[in-house]
XYZ file of C-alpha atoms in Angstrom:
779
model
C 3.279 7.540 6.723
C 5.469 8.759 3.967
C 3.878 10.517 0.961
C 5.411 13.111 -1.433
C 8.057 13.999 1.856
C 9.737 10.368 2.016
C 11.683 8.845 4.891
C 15.067 9.148 3.546
C 16.975 11.861 2.743
C 16.440 14.040 -0.832
C 18.754 14.597 -3.339
C 20.665 17.497 -1.269
C 23.401 19.555 -3.890
C 24.334 18.143 -7.359
C 25.949 20.581 -8.346
C 28.164 19.577 -11.488
C 27.613 16.864 -14.114
C 30.189 15.362 -16.636
C 27.828 14.016 -19.083
C 26.531 17.332 -19.588
C 30.030 20.201 -19.186
C 31.151 21.761 -22.258
C 33.559 20.267 -24.344
C 36.328 23.481 -23.044
C 36.147 22.194 -20.012
C 39.208 21.030 -18.407
C 39.877 16.790 -18.309
C 41.993 15.784 -15.704
C 44.179 12.369 -16.219
C 43.593 10.180 -13.757
C 46.209 7.381 -15.780
C 48.193 8.112 -13.036
C 46.911 8.044 -10.096
C 47.077 6.406 -6.735
C 44.427 5.479 -4.605
C 44.524 6.501 -0.660
C 42.094 4.529 1.133
C 41.091 5.276 5.318
C 41.828 3.008 6.950
C 38.452 3.646 8.731
C 36.556 2.684 6.522
C 35.108 -0.300 8.125
C 35.974 -4.732 6.064
C 34.974 -5.882 3.933
C 34.401 -1.759 2.376
C 37.743 -0.652 2.616
C 38.841 -3.967 0.426
C 36.380 -3.835 -1.828
C 36.544 0.067 -2.627
C 40.069 -0.442 -3.862
C 39.339 -3.790 -5.530
C 36.538 -1.713 -7.298
C 38.032 1.269 -8.488
C 41.294 -1.203 -9.902
C 39.529 -4.322 -11.613
C 36.628 -1.738 -13.436
C 39.402 0.549 -14.390
C 41.223 -2.121 -15.762
C 39.124 -3.635 -17.699
C 38.201 -0.783 -19.839
C 41.636 1.201 -20.088
C 44.254 -1.313 -19.781
C 45.455 0.890 -16.785
C 46.197 -1.036 -13.761
C 46.213 2.064 -10.825
C 47.980 1.112 -7.368
C 46.243 2.000 -3.916
C 48.510 2.981 -1.485
C 49.192 4.407 2.454
C 51.421 7.016 0.806
C 51.219 11.030 -1.628
C 53.381 9.858 -3.179
C 52.009 10.889 -6.432
C 50.405 13.910 -8.387
C 47.281 12.071 -8.902
C 45.688 11.382 -5.946
C 42.096 9.569 -5.619
C 41.825 9.830 -2.056
C 38.870 7.663 -0.699
C 37.036 8.763 2.902
C 34.755 8.778 5.540
C 33.359 12.583 5.675
C 33.969 12.554 9.747
C 38.269 11.229 8.985
C 40.310 14.160 10.212
C 43.462 12.865 8.648
C 44.152 10.233 5.544
C 47.492 9.357 6.255
C 48.507 12.581 7.418
C 46.723 15.010 5.684
C 43.537 16.744 6.638
C 40.584 16.217 4.466
C 39.469 20.063 3.457
C 37.114 21.892 5.262
C 33.600 22.315 3.471
C 33.241 25.087 1.400
C 29.889 26.812 1.261
C 28.952 24.929 -2.017
C 29.331 21.656 -0.155
C 26.820 20.770 2.747
C 28.105 20.281 6.164
C 26.452 16.831 7.309
C 25.363 14.034 4.688
C 22.898 11.839 5.411
C 23.355 8.012 5.562
C 24.263 6.872 2.202
C 25.268 10.253 1.120
C 28.795 11.109 -0.648
C 31.105 14.061 -2.148
C 33.230 13.926 -4.972
C 35.231 16.669 -6.130
C 38.838 17.997 -7.030
C 41.457 19.948 -4.620
C 44.436 21.398 -6.138
C 47.110 21.521 -3.054
C 50.573 22.822 -5.015
C 51.156 20.890 -7.432
C 48.904 17.988 -6.561
C 45.519 16.777 -7.438
C 43.237 15.465 -5.527
C 39.368 13.492 -6.152
C 38.611 13.253 -3.385
C 35.070 10.693 -2.199
C 34.091 11.429 1.267
C 30.933 9.045 2.700
C 29.125 9.240 5.095
C 29.262 5.111 5.943
C 30.061 2.034 3.981
C 27.633 2.371 1.375
C 28.187 5.621 0.962
C 32.393 5.007 -0.185
C 30.700 2.737 -2.721
C 28.074 4.745 -4.244
C 30.415 7.529 -4.450
C 32.811 4.810 -6.498
C 30.752 4.474 -8.709
C 29.518 7.769 -9.660
C 32.892 8.413 -10.833
C 33.369 5.524 -12.622
C 30.042 6.240 -14.287
C 31.092 9.403 -15.178
C 34.652 9.373 -15.425
C 35.759 9.466 -19.113
C 37.601 5.729 -20.167
C 38.869 3.612 -23.014
C 42.295 2.688 -23.859
C 45.599 3.603 -21.890
C 43.074 6.782 -20.815
C 41.273 7.772 -17.724
C 39.807 10.944 -17.497
C 37.630 13.525 -15.229
C 36.081 16.533 -15.051
C 38.700 19.242 -13.417
C 35.373 21.156 -12.218
C 33.547 17.936 -10.227
C 31.354 18.706 -7.082
C 28.778 16.190 -6.824
C 27.146 15.844 -3.029
C 23.999 13.192 -3.361
C 22.269 11.834 -0.827
C 19.615 8.558 -1.591
C 15.624 9.863 -0.986
C 14.722 6.035 -0.863
C 16.494 3.844 1.831
C 15.984 0.352 -0.020
C 16.308 -0.189 -3.547
C 17.259 -3.434 -4.302
C 16.372 -5.879 -7.193
C 15.591 -9.805 -7.331
C 17.739 -12.049 -8.447
C 16.369 -16.167 -8.270
C 18.587 -18.526 -8.789
C 15.683 -20.860 -10.167
C 14.878 -22.360 -13.496
C 12.330 -19.428 -13.720
C 14.301 -17.214 -14.769
C 15.876 -17.269 -17.858
C 19.636 -16.566 -17.715
C 20.055 -16.644 -13.808
C 20.059 -19.940 -13.008
C 22.793 -20.710 -15.668
C 25.686 -18.672 -13.726
C 28.557 -18.564 -11.761
C 29.445 -17.222 -8.224
C 31.854 -15.113 -9.788
C 28.854 -13.570 -12.333
C 27.002 -12.920 -9.575
C 29.017 -11.307 -7.744
C 30.239 -9.127 -10.657
C 26.259 -8.406 -11.877
C 25.890 -7.587 -7.880
C 29.006 -4.991 -8.032
C 27.640 -3.066 -11.436
C 23.844 -2.812 -9.546
C 26.243 -1.315 -6.036
C 27.572 1.004 -8.673
C 24.394 2.482 -9.575
C 23.342 3.283 -6.495
C 21.755 -0.705 -5.024
C 21.255 -1.183 -1.899
C 19.426 -4.485 -1.706
C 19.012 -8.295 -3.674
C 16.761 -10.935 -2.946
C 17.328 -14.416 -3.420
C 14.556 -16.924 -3.502
C 15.945 -19.530 -2.141
C 15.447 -23.440 -0.979
C 15.944 -25.271 -4.867
C 16.088 -28.543 -6.080
C 19.275 -29.495 -7.121
C 17.800 -31.081 -10.348
C 15.048 -28.279 -10.939
C 17.067 -26.499 -13.889
C 19.301 -28.222 -16.142
C 21.453 -24.893 -16.801
C 23.006 -24.401 -12.310
C 26.181 -24.793 -12.788
C 26.577 -24.624 -8.521
C 23.867 -26.660 -6.203
C 21.143 -24.269 -5.617
C 21.917 -24.803 -1.792
C 25.262 -23.411 -2.258
C 24.036 -20.395 -4.088
C 21.846 -19.515 -1.900
C 25.023 -19.294 0.429
C 27.664 -17.377 -1.822
C 25.195 -14.679 -2.364
C 24.530 -13.682 0.812
C 28.391 -13.188 0.750
C 28.143 -11.221 -2.016
C 26.134 -9.012 -0.211
C 28.710 -8.738 2.402
C 31.188 -7.762 0.648
C 29.216 -5.308 -0.827
C 27.452 -3.941 2.022
C 24.109 -4.372 0.481
C 21.216 -6.458 2.470
C 20.373 -10.033 1.927
C 16.772 -10.572 0.885
C 14.814 -13.850 0.012
C 11.582 -14.424 -1.513
C 10.232 -17.719 0.631
C 6.452 -17.974 0.015
C 4.356 -20.148 3.883
C 3.844 -23.771 2.895
C 0.765 -23.750 0.793
C -2.339 -25.059 2.985
C -1.085 -24.749 6.659
C -4.176 -26.350 7.902
C -2.529 -29.565 6.678
C -0.655 -31.150 9.707
C 2.600 -30.451 11.025
C 3.330 -27.996 7.700
C 3.611 -25.602 10.310
C 6.313 -27.139 11.335
C 7.683 -28.489 8.565
C 7.881 -24.650 7.319
C 9.676 -23.849 10.074
C 12.554 -26.830 10.084
C 13.101 -25.175 6.614
C 13.508 -21.786 6.846
C 16.375 -22.591 10.086
C 18.222 -24.614 8.401
C 18.614 -21.840 5.626
C 18.679 -19.205 8.433
C 21.648 -20.909 10.426
C 23.753 -21.343 7.501
C 23.743 -18.020 6.022
C 26.664 -15.396 7.210
C 24.303 -11.927 5.756
C 20.532 -12.351 5.945
C 18.366 -8.681 6.493
C 15.059 -9.407 5.238
C 12.301 -12.306 4.540
C 9.607 -11.447 2.105
C 6.743 -14.010 2.565
C 4.178 -13.364 -0.001
C 0.755 -13.354 1.287
C -0.221 -14.573 -2.326
C 0.666 -15.982 -5.603
C 2.076 -18.593 -4.825
C -0.291 -19.618 -0.883
C -3.815 -19.808 -0.222
C -3.482 -19.396 2.979
C -5.662 -17.094 5.002
C -4.883 -14.325 7.172
C -5.884 -16.549 10.422
C -3.206 -19.038 9.732
C -0.144 -17.346 8.115
C 0.008 -14.558 10.572
C 0.597 -17.621 14.144
C 3.192 -18.976 11.033
C 5.079 -15.398 10.849
C 5.087 -14.609 14.617
C 7.082 -18.045 14.771
C 8.892 -16.998 11.972
C 10.339 -13.919 13.075
C 11.942 -15.905 16.448
C 13.593 -18.252 14.310
C 15.174 -15.308 12.270
C 15.972 -13.015 15.310
C 17.775 -16.474 16.644
C 20.077 -16.279 13.685
C 20.133 -12.715 12.342
C 18.941 -10.089 15.455
C 18.383 -7.325 12.995
C 16.478 -8.955 10.233
C 12.798 -8.359 9.865
C 10.055 -10.304 8.595
C 7.674 -8.986 5.705
C 4.179 -10.004 4.189
C 2.640 -8.640 1.296
C -1.002 -8.972 0.528
C -0.790 -10.729 -2.817
C -4.812 -11.896 -3.893
C -6.134 -11.081 -1.129
C -9.658 -10.280 -0.750
C -11.835 -7.687 1.401
C -12.530 -9.672 3.867
C -8.625 -11.098 4.088
C -7.354 -7.695 3.686
C -10.083 -6.416 6.266
C -9.164 -9.509 8.219
C -4.795 -8.181 8.735
C -4.851 -4.914 9.895
C -7.953 -5.312 12.240
C -5.166 -7.574 13.623
C -2.302 -4.868 13.942
C -4.423 -2.414 15.064
C -5.288 -4.367 17.799
C -1.739 -6.518 18.800
C 0.468 -4.016 17.315
C 2.757 -6.578 17.126
C 7.044 -6.179 16.923
C 7.395 -9.451 14.716
C 6.585 -7.558 11.885
C 8.598 -5.410 10.206
C 6.823 -4.334 7.174
C 4.530 -4.583 4.315
C 5.489 -5.775 0.229
C 2.967 -4.106 -1.670
C 3.101 -6.368 -5.604
C 1.111 -7.539 -7.940
C -2.410 -8.247 -7.299
C -2.222 -6.257 -4.031
C -4.847 -4.232 -2.812
C -4.496 -0.451 -4.297
C -1.489 1.441 -3.047
C -2.257 4.315 -1.920
C -5.374 2.500 0.428
C -2.537 0.450 1.625
C -0.364 2.753 2.905
C -2.840 4.854 4.018
C -4.332 1.651 6.406
C -1.039 0.627 7.566
C 0.367 2.195 11.117
C 2.878 4.048 10.869
C 5.719 1.615 13.084
C 5.965 -0.665 9.939
C 7.708 0.330 6.704
C 6.054 0.190 3.458
C 7.646 -1.266 0.418
C 7.290 -1.460 -2.695
C 7.290 -5.090 -4.947
C 6.878 -2.905 -8.950
C 7.479 -5.873 -11.961
C 9.773 -3.679 -14.027
C 10.528 -7.170 -16.025
C 6.931 -8.310 -17.829
C 5.170 -7.357 -20.621
C 2.099 -8.893 -20.686
C -0.586 -10.451 -17.680
C 1.539 -8.306 -15.459
C 1.244 -4.933 -12.907
C 2.643 -3.054 -16.265
C 1.242 -3.689 -19.432
C 3.467 -1.897 -21.971
C 1.504 0.697 -23.174
C -0.322 0.737 -26.428
C 1.059 -2.293 -27.674
C 0.508 -3.948 -31.170
C -0.957 -7.750 -30.582
C 1.810 -8.742 -32.661
C 4.833 -7.824 -30.910
C 2.274 -9.143 -27.427
C 1.906 -12.540 -29.486
C 5.687 -12.697 -30.255
C 8.107 -10.803 -27.579
C 5.508 -12.060 -24.996
C 6.166 -11.584 -22.033
C 9.796 -11.558 -21.223
C 11.426 -9.768 -24.179
C 14.781 -7.165 -23.667
C 12.192 -4.412 -22.538
C 14.213 -1.209 -21.990
C 11.415 1.689 -21.141
C 12.789 4.325 -19.335
C 10.051 6.764 -20.109
C 7.234 4.678 -19.216
C 8.875 3.226 -15.809
C 10.219 6.834 -15.131
C 6.379 7.850 -15.054
C 5.686 4.883 -13.146
C 8.070 4.954 -10.382
C 6.984 8.849 -9.837
C 3.140 8.131 -10.067
C 3.786 4.541 -7.275
C 6.735 5.162 -5.272
C 6.122 7.922 -3.344
C 3.752 5.843 -1.314
C 6.760 3.183 -0.181
C 9.960 3.269 1.665
C 12.218 1.787 -1.045
C 11.688 -1.312 -3.298
C 13.421 -4.446 -4.001
C 11.775 -5.173 -7.674
C 10.465 -8.173 -9.290
C 12.966 -9.594 -12.165
C 12.794 -12.819 -13.290
C 16.189 -12.723 -16.084
C 18.682 -9.741 -17.664
C 16.267 -8.907 -20.450
C 15.019 -5.779 -17.721
C 18.972 -4.535 -17.385
C 17.937 -1.393 -18.168
C 14.496 -1.102 -16.653
C 16.641 -1.902 -12.885
C 19.150 0.365 -12.900
C 16.627 3.485 -13.643
C 14.680 2.049 -10.701
C 18.233 2.178 -8.686
C 19.334 6.032 -9.899
C 14.861 7.094 -9.173
C 15.440 5.541 -6.032
C 18.809 8.088 -5.614
C 16.811 10.919 -7.008
C 13.415 10.375 -8.266
C 14.461 14.347 -10.213
C 16.636 12.798 -12.013
C 16.338 12.986 -15.660
C 16.265 9.435 -17.559
C 18.000 10.450 -20.339
C 20.705 11.456 -17.815
C 20.196 7.890 -16.563
C 20.869 6.162 -20.083
C 23.620 8.203 -20.627
C 25.731 7.155 -17.278
C 24.710 3.221 -18.034
C 25.811 3.840 -21.918
C 29.076 5.632 -20.805
C 30.159 2.586 -17.963
C 28.396 -0.434 -20.018
C 29.963 0.245 -24.098
C 32.505 3.398 -23.022
C 32.550 6.901 -24.159
C 32.143 7.520 -27.429
C 29.797 5.336 -28.262
C 27.252 6.426 -25.152
C 24.943 8.957 -27.104
C 24.098 6.948 -29.973
C 23.791 3.959 -27.106
C 21.079 6.387 -25.271
C 19.644 7.225 -28.765
C 19.304 3.596 -29.432
C 17.729 2.621 -26.058
C 15.429 5.250 -26.376
C 14.148 4.068 -29.925
C 14.033 0.449 -28.843
C 10.881 1.313 -26.809
C 9.328 4.183 -29.255
C 9.976 0.877 -31.249
C 6.605 -0.209 -28.966
C 4.663 2.551 -29.141
C 1.655 1.657 -30.833
C 0.394 0.004 -34.618
C 3.985 -1.758 -36.069
C 2.393 -1.140 -39.250
C 2.245 3.062 -39.043
C 5.461 2.503 -36.542
C 7.945 5.002 -39.354
C 10.516 4.336 -36.054
C 11.811 0.552 -35.973
C 13.194 1.090 -39.097
C 15.033 3.605 -38.576
C 15.750 2.294 -35.150
C 17.164 -0.896 -36.809
C 19.585 0.906 -39.006
C 20.691 2.820 -36.404
C 21.948 0.060 -34.050
C 22.951 -2.239 -37.666
C 25.378 1.648 -37.668
C 26.294 1.084 -33.948
C 26.657 -3.065 -34.626
C 28.998 -2.356 -37.786
C 31.145 0.670 -35.911
C 31.964 -1.391 -32.217
C 33.451 -4.414 -32.457
C 34.760 -4.884 -29.543
C 31.485 -4.783 -28.304
C 30.548 -7.901 -29.711
C 30.724 -9.879 -27.002
C 29.013 -7.646 -24.503
C 25.551 -9.379 -23.207
C 24.021 -6.298 -22.977
C 24.742 -4.792 -26.315
C 23.827 -8.358 -27.506
C 20.092 -8.391 -26.390
C 19.914 -4.509 -27.705
C 20.859 -5.111 -31.145
C 18.925 -8.761 -31.104
C 15.922 -7.182 -30.413
C 16.197 -4.386 -33.564
C 16.495 -6.546 -35.321
C 13.645 -8.824 -33.613
C 11.100 -5.828 -34.073
C 12.517 -4.829 -37.629
C 11.630 -8.543 -38.602
C 8.250 -8.619 -36.750
C 7.105 -5.219 -39.042
C 7.975 -6.722 -42.603
C 6.226 -9.750 -41.687
C 3.282 -8.094 -40.771
C 2.709 -5.970 -43.645
C 3.597 -9.208 -46.017
C 1.312 -11.802 -43.867
C -1.887 -9.037 -43.477
C -1.583 -8.821 -47.439
C -1.301 -12.116 -47.804
C -4.682 -12.045 -45.886
C -6.322 -9.193 -47.799
C -5.747 -11.396 -50.988
C -7.189 -14.504 -49.278
C -10.063 -12.693 -48.957
C -11.335 -10.909 -52.684
C -10.762 -14.636 -53.375
C -13.502 -15.550 -51.286
C -15.090 -12.778 -52.596
C -15.757 -14.343 -55.980
C -17.329 -18.049 -53.916
C -20.216 -17.666 -55.875
C -18.474 -17.280 -58.810
C -15.927 -19.935 -58.601
C -17.772 -22.324 -55.942
C -16.506 -22.256 -52.228
C -14.033 -25.297 -52.727
C -11.968 -23.934 -55.202
C -11.809 -20.485 -53.045
C -11.382 -22.107 -50.073
C -8.087 -23.911 -51.970
C -7.046 -20.214 -53.647
C -7.081 -18.609 -50.070
C -5.353 -21.074 -48.155
C -2.254 -21.271 -51.412
C -2.623 -17.228 -50.884
C -2.067 -17.808 -47.499
C 0.710 -20.717 -47.530
C 3.335 -17.890 -49.715
C 3.492 -17.407 -45.997
C 5.626 -20.173 -45.365
C 6.943 -20.434 -48.559
C 7.817 -16.609 -49.477
C 9.464 -15.837 -45.938
C 10.243 -11.582 -46.031
C 13.553 -10.070 -44.290
C 15.237 -13.365 -43.583
C 18.779 -12.608 -43.246
C 17.096 -9.985 -39.748
C 15.540 -13.118 -38.509
C 19.137 -14.654 -38.978
C 20.880 -11.850 -36.969
C 18.239 -12.513 -34.233
C 19.053 -16.442 -34.335
C 22.554 -15.237 -34.092
C 22.280 -13.284 -31.172
C 20.652 -15.908 -29.630
C 23.245 -18.091 -29.659
C 25.555 -15.631 -28.646
C 23.333 -14.710 -25.242
C 22.964 -18.125 -24.539
C 27.412 -18.556 -24.879
C 27.714 -14.675 -23.050
C 25.192 -15.140 -20.078
C 23.099 -18.465 -20.609
C 20.042 -16.772 -21.916
C 17.664 -19.426 -22.970
C 15.244 -17.946 -25.908
C 14.099 -21.053 -27.310
C 12.443 -24.087 -24.972
C 13.896 -26.853 -27.342
C 17.227 -24.487 -28.550
C 17.959 -23.409 -24.734
C 15.975 -25.631 -22.240
C 13.443 -22.973 -21.143
C 11.766 -23.238 -18.432
C 8.457 -22.644 -20.119
C 7.301 -20.472 -23.526
C 6.498 -17.805 -21.494
C 10.002 -17.417 -20.223
C 12.181 -15.283 -22.596
C 11.272 -18.493 -25.940
C 11.372 -15.150 -28.080
C 12.854 -17.157 -30.771
C 10.150 -19.703 -30.141
C 7.647 -17.558 -31.228
C 9.508 -15.382 -34.327
C 7.307 -16.784 -37.070
C 3.913 -17.052 -35.000
C 1.577 -15.794 -37.726
C 0.625 -12.578 -37.780
C -2.513 -12.998 -39.609
C -5.460 -15.388 -39.078
C -4.551 -18.513 -41.365
C -4.470 -20.707 -38.659
C -7.801 -19.731 -37.258
C -9.121 -19.654 -41.576
C -7.509 -23.581 -42.630
C -9.949 -24.890 -39.267
C -12.539 -22.600 -40.503
C -12.343 -23.393 -44.004
C -12.259 -27.915 -42.520
C -15.005 -26.736 -40.427
C -17.404 -25.652 -44.306
C -16.308 -28.467 -46.535
C -18.619 -29.983 -44.166
C -21.793 -28.044 -44.600
C -24.289 -29.793 -46.390
C -24.661 -27.354 -49.113
C -22.724 -24.764 -51.265
C -25.657 -22.184 -49.774
C -24.203 -22.881 -46.592
C -21.227 -22.807 -47.897
C -21.112 -19.362 -49.514
C -22.966 -17.551 -46.414
C -19.899 -18.909 -44.113
C -17.731 -18.224 -46.149
C -18.874 -14.834 -46.808
C -19.831 -13.856 -43.262
C -15.559 -15.225 -42.580
C -14.251 -12.356 -44.738
C -16.377 -9.833 -43.776
C -15.847 -10.753 -40.164
C -14.104 -7.510 -39.187
C -15.585 -5.376 -42.089
C -19.003 -5.434 -41.669
C -20.195 -2.541 -44.042
C -20.515 0.785 -44.925
C -21.520 2.685 -41.933
C -20.633 -0.568 -39.114
C -17.341 -0.507 -36.961
C -16.171 -3.313 -36.011
C -13.400 -2.310 -33.135
C -10.674 -5.676 -31.863
C -10.849 -4.638 -28.292
C -6.988 -5.540 -27.576
C -5.685 -3.881 -30.826
C -3.071 -0.604 -30.308
C -5.398 0.180 -33.584
C -8.755 -0.083 -32.412
C -10.445 3.173 -33.129
C -13.081 3.184 -31.383
C -11.342 2.111 -27.430
C -10.727 4.281 -25.075
C -9.843 2.240 -22.163
C -6.762 -0.001 -21.281
C -6.135 -2.709 -19.744
C -5.133 -2.056 -16.278
C -3.107 -5.104 -14.993
C -2.447 -6.608 -18.449
C -4.380 -10.101 -17.822
C -5.342 -10.045 -21.542
C -3.770 -12.745 -22.572
C -5.521 -16.013 -23.629
C -2.428 -18.311 -23.091
C -3.438 -21.247 -24.703
C -1.223 -24.124 -26.435
C 1.989 -22.856 -24.812
C 1.494 -19.729 -27.297
C 0.503 -21.056 -29.733
C -2.755 -21.147 -30.066
C -4.988 -21.672 -33.453
C -7.870 -19.024 -32.429
C -8.088 -15.414 -34.362
C -5.932 -13.260 -32.979
C -8.779 -11.090 -31.724
C -9.492 -13.775 -29.851
C -6.038 -13.753 -27.867
C -5.803 -10.632 -26.259
C -8.918 -9.188 -24.217
C -10.108 -6.929 -21.450
C -12.282 -7.168 -18.570
C -14.034 -4.224 -19.117
C -13.839 -2.171 -22.116
C -15.242 1.249 -22.812
C -16.229 2.493 -26.604
C -17.005 5.263 -27.948
C -18.638 7.213 -31.450
C -18.834 10.030 -32.774
C -21.704 11.136 -36.252
C -24.198 8.351 -36.385
C -27.146 8.715 -37.695
C -29.917 8.797 -35.011
C -31.981 7.401 -37.551
C -30.474 4.087 -38.203
C -31.091 0.940 -36.305
C -27.745 -0.311 -35.205
C -27.266 -3.805 -33.582
C -24.148 -4.716 -30.385
C -22.209 -7.612 -31.423
C -19.719 -8.581 -29.003
C -18.097 -11.684 -29.276
C -15.511 -12.919 -26.276
C -16.264 -15.141 -22.803
C -18.297 -16.088 -20.171
C -20.667 -12.288 -20.270
C -20.931 -9.130 -21.296
C -23.534 -6.581 -19.190
C -23.502 -3.982 -21.848
C -24.585 -0.561 -21.290
C -25.197 2.143 -23.984
C -24.760 5.491 -22.670
C -25.156 4.030 -19.082
C -28.122 2.045 -20.088
C -27.885 -1.953 -19.573
C -29.382 -3.402 -22.754
C -31.016 -6.489 -23.168
C -29.735 -9.643 -25.494
C -31.517 -10.780 -28.246
C -28.459 -13.068 -28.804
C -26.233 -14.877 -25.782
C -24.072 -17.055 -26.532
C -20.942 -17.012 -24.001
C -17.590 -19.289 -25.511
C -15.114 -18.445 -27.479
C -15.719 -16.842 -31.252
C -19.623 -17.123 -30.692
C -22.154 -13.492 -29.857
C -23.810 -12.080 -27.427
C -26.313 -9.374 -29.710
C -27.971 -5.981 -28.369
C -30.357 -4.206 -30.300
C -29.280 -0.392 -29.009
C -32.595 2.028 -28.347
C -32.699 4.694 -31.124
C -33.512 7.208 -29.089
C -30.428 7.182 -26.961
C -28.268 8.338 -29.899
C -30.146 11.421 -30.226
C -26.929 13.213 -30.965
C -25.181 10.863 -32.418
C -23.077 10.315 -30.075
C -22.931 6.340 -28.279
C -20.461 5.096 -25.612
C -20.251 1.701 -24.542
C -18.846 0.441 -21.501
C -19.215 -3.111 -18.919
C -19.664 -3.950 -15.626
C -17.981 -5.977 -13.844
C -19.502 -9.589 -12.826
C -19.202 -10.689 -9.670
C -16.382 -13.337 -10.707
C -13.746 -13.021 -7.572
C -14.205 -16.916 -6.817
C -12.799 -18.025 -10.303
C -9.522 -18.165 -11.887
C -8.617 -14.865 -14.022
C -8.658 -17.790 -16.766
C -12.379 -18.093 -16.444
C -13.494 -14.557 -15.800
C -15.110 -12.545 -18.417
C -13.715 -10.456 -20.743
C -14.306 -8.896 -24.300
C -12.407 -9.659 -27.303
C -13.753 -8.302 -30.183
C -17.141 -5.527 -30.468
C -19.558 -4.601 -33.626
C -21.313 -1.852 -34.590
C -23.825 -2.757 -37.791
C -25.855 -0.755 -38.840
C -29.091 -2.421 -40.072
C-alpha cells in the first residue's frame, strides 16, 4: 500500500530554478548551439529528442539548431543517458556532490559545464523518458524570443517523478468538445506538449462509428491506431477506455465483446493498459464482469504481453463492492493489473485499504467538469452554473492543487478524465504535481505561460490565469475581481497580437469577456426583477392584470435594452476563432456540438439570470384565477417568494450568497438539467442539494416559527437533531412542505437544520429527493 510514502521516487533535488533567479545572473546564449545526442539512446527517442528540441526552439525563435555528432561548436546541448561512459569522444563530467549518484526511473539531470572555451548544457536521463522530460524542462525554463534563446548559466537541476503514472484521457469521439475535429498532426503536437510537462500516458476511447461525428477528419478506426503510434514515438503508455457490453447476461454478448476487443489489440503497435469501467456505463454484476475480464486478459496478453487489465467499481453498491473484494481475497487473480478509482467509486481511502498490495491503484480524477461531476467548482455563483455550464474553459490551479494533495496520496498515479481542450491548464498542473506534489502551482503556471506564450508575457499571463479562477469565487455581484480580470486580459490582448491565433490564449481571453458579460447582465436583470416586484406591490391599487402587464414590460427590457453587447460580441469572435484553430464546438447550432452540455457556452450566454421566464408562466396561471382577490393573493406570494418579511429568513440552497447554508454538495449532482438546460423553472429550483445543513443564530425563543421546504421528493427534516413532523407535505417541484418548529428547542436562539437521506439507492439520481429552498417564517 502506498499512502504518504509513494511507490515512486520523490523529487531528488531541485537545486536551481530559472524562473526565480535574479535578473543579474549570467545568461548563456544557446542561439548557435549544436545538439549532440547519444547513440545509446534507443530508437525512436534518439530521433524524437532531437526533433523536439529543434522544432520547438525554431517555432519560438526562428533559429534552427543543428543536430551533430561532433564537438565543433563553442556551445553544445549534450543529451545522454546517465550511465553513458562517453558521448562522441567526450566523457560526461563526474557527478558532483550536488548531483545524486543515481536517478530513479524517468529522472534527469540538467546542468552547465564549462570545458575550456566550450559551454555545455548536459541533459542526462536515467532512461528514455528521463531524456524527454529533461528536454521538456530545458524548453520550459529557456527564455525564447525571435532570434534568441538563453538559459541561466547556473542551471543545475535533478528531478525524478514521484508518481509512476501521469496521464490524460483524449477520447477521439463526438462527445469531446474539440478533439473529434483534430488531425493526426494536431494530436502528435499535443501529446508532445503534454510529455514536455511530465505526462507519460494517454488514454483513448476506441470503437467509435465512422459517421458518429460531423467533425471527424480521420476515420476513428484509423485514428485509434495512429494514437498508438504517437505514443510509441514519445515512449508514452497507450491506454484505452473500453466498457464491457452493457448486459453480459445477453446471449453471445460476452463473446462479441471479446471479438471486438481482439480485432483492436491486433492492429495496435503499442498498448499498455485496458481500463474497463465497472459502471458509468455498464450495469454488470461482478459475477458476470469478472469472467469477462479474465478472458479479456488472455487475449490482451496474446498481442501485448506487458499490458494489463484495469477495472473500476464506479456505481457499485455495497453488495457488488463486497463481492469484488471477496473474489480478490479468495482467488488472488493474476489477470488483474490494478483498480481504477473514478467518480462514483467507493471512497478512495477505503478502496485503497481494501485492495490487496499486489495490485496497483490508479486515479481517474475528473478535471474537466464544473457541475454534475466529481469536483464541482466550490462556491460557484448560480449565474455561472447556468451559463458556463459543465465544460467551460476552467483553469483552477489552486483548487486542483488542494484536491491533488488530498486524494492522490492513496494512488500510484493517474490518468485524468477529460473531454476537451478547455481544461488544458489543469492537465499541465496535474502532470507537474505528479512529478513533484510539493511544487508551487504558481511556478507550474509560470512555466506553462513561458512555454506557450513567451517570456515577456509569462508573468502577467500567469496572473491572468489565477485571476480567472478568482472570478469564480463567490457571488458575482460582490466580486470586484471580475472587471479587474477583464481589464488585465484586454490589455494583454492588445499588447500581444502575436498570440491572436494561439488557441490557449484564445480560450483564456474569451473567458474574461464571458465572465464580465455575465456579471453585467446579472446586475441589470436582477435590477429589472426588483423593479417588477415593486410594480406587483401596487397590484391592489392598479389591479392585478395591469400590475402583471407593467411588470412584464419591465422584465422584457432584458431582451430589448441589452447591456454590454461589446463583451458578448467578443465572446462570439473568440468562439469562431476557437472553432477555426482547434475545432472547439461552443454551440450546438453554430458549431454542431454533441449536445448542449458539451461546452456549448455560447448557447447559454443570454439565458435569463432573473426569474422572468418563471414569472411569465406564473402570470398566465394567475390570469386563469376566478377572482381579483385570488389573483392579488397569488401575486403577493410571488412577489415575496424570497422576501418573507421582517424576522423571517429565506435561503436559495445552492446560491453562493445563501446566508444560512453551511453545507456544500459533495459531487455536484446538483443541477436540474431540464429541456437541454433551458428550463423555465425558478432559478433556485434548478440547483439543489440532497441533504443540506443550515444554521440560524439570535432567533427569538418566544416566537413561533414555521419551516417551509421546497424541492422534490422527500424532506426528512431535523431541527437541532429532533425529527420534525410536517403539517403539509407536497413532493413536486415548487411545491411545499411545512414543519411547525417547537419553541422549546430554540431556547438559546440557535437552530441547526439537517435532512436525513432517504433510502433511494434504487433510483436514478435525477429521481432522488433534493432540497432547493428553505424558509424560516416568523408566525
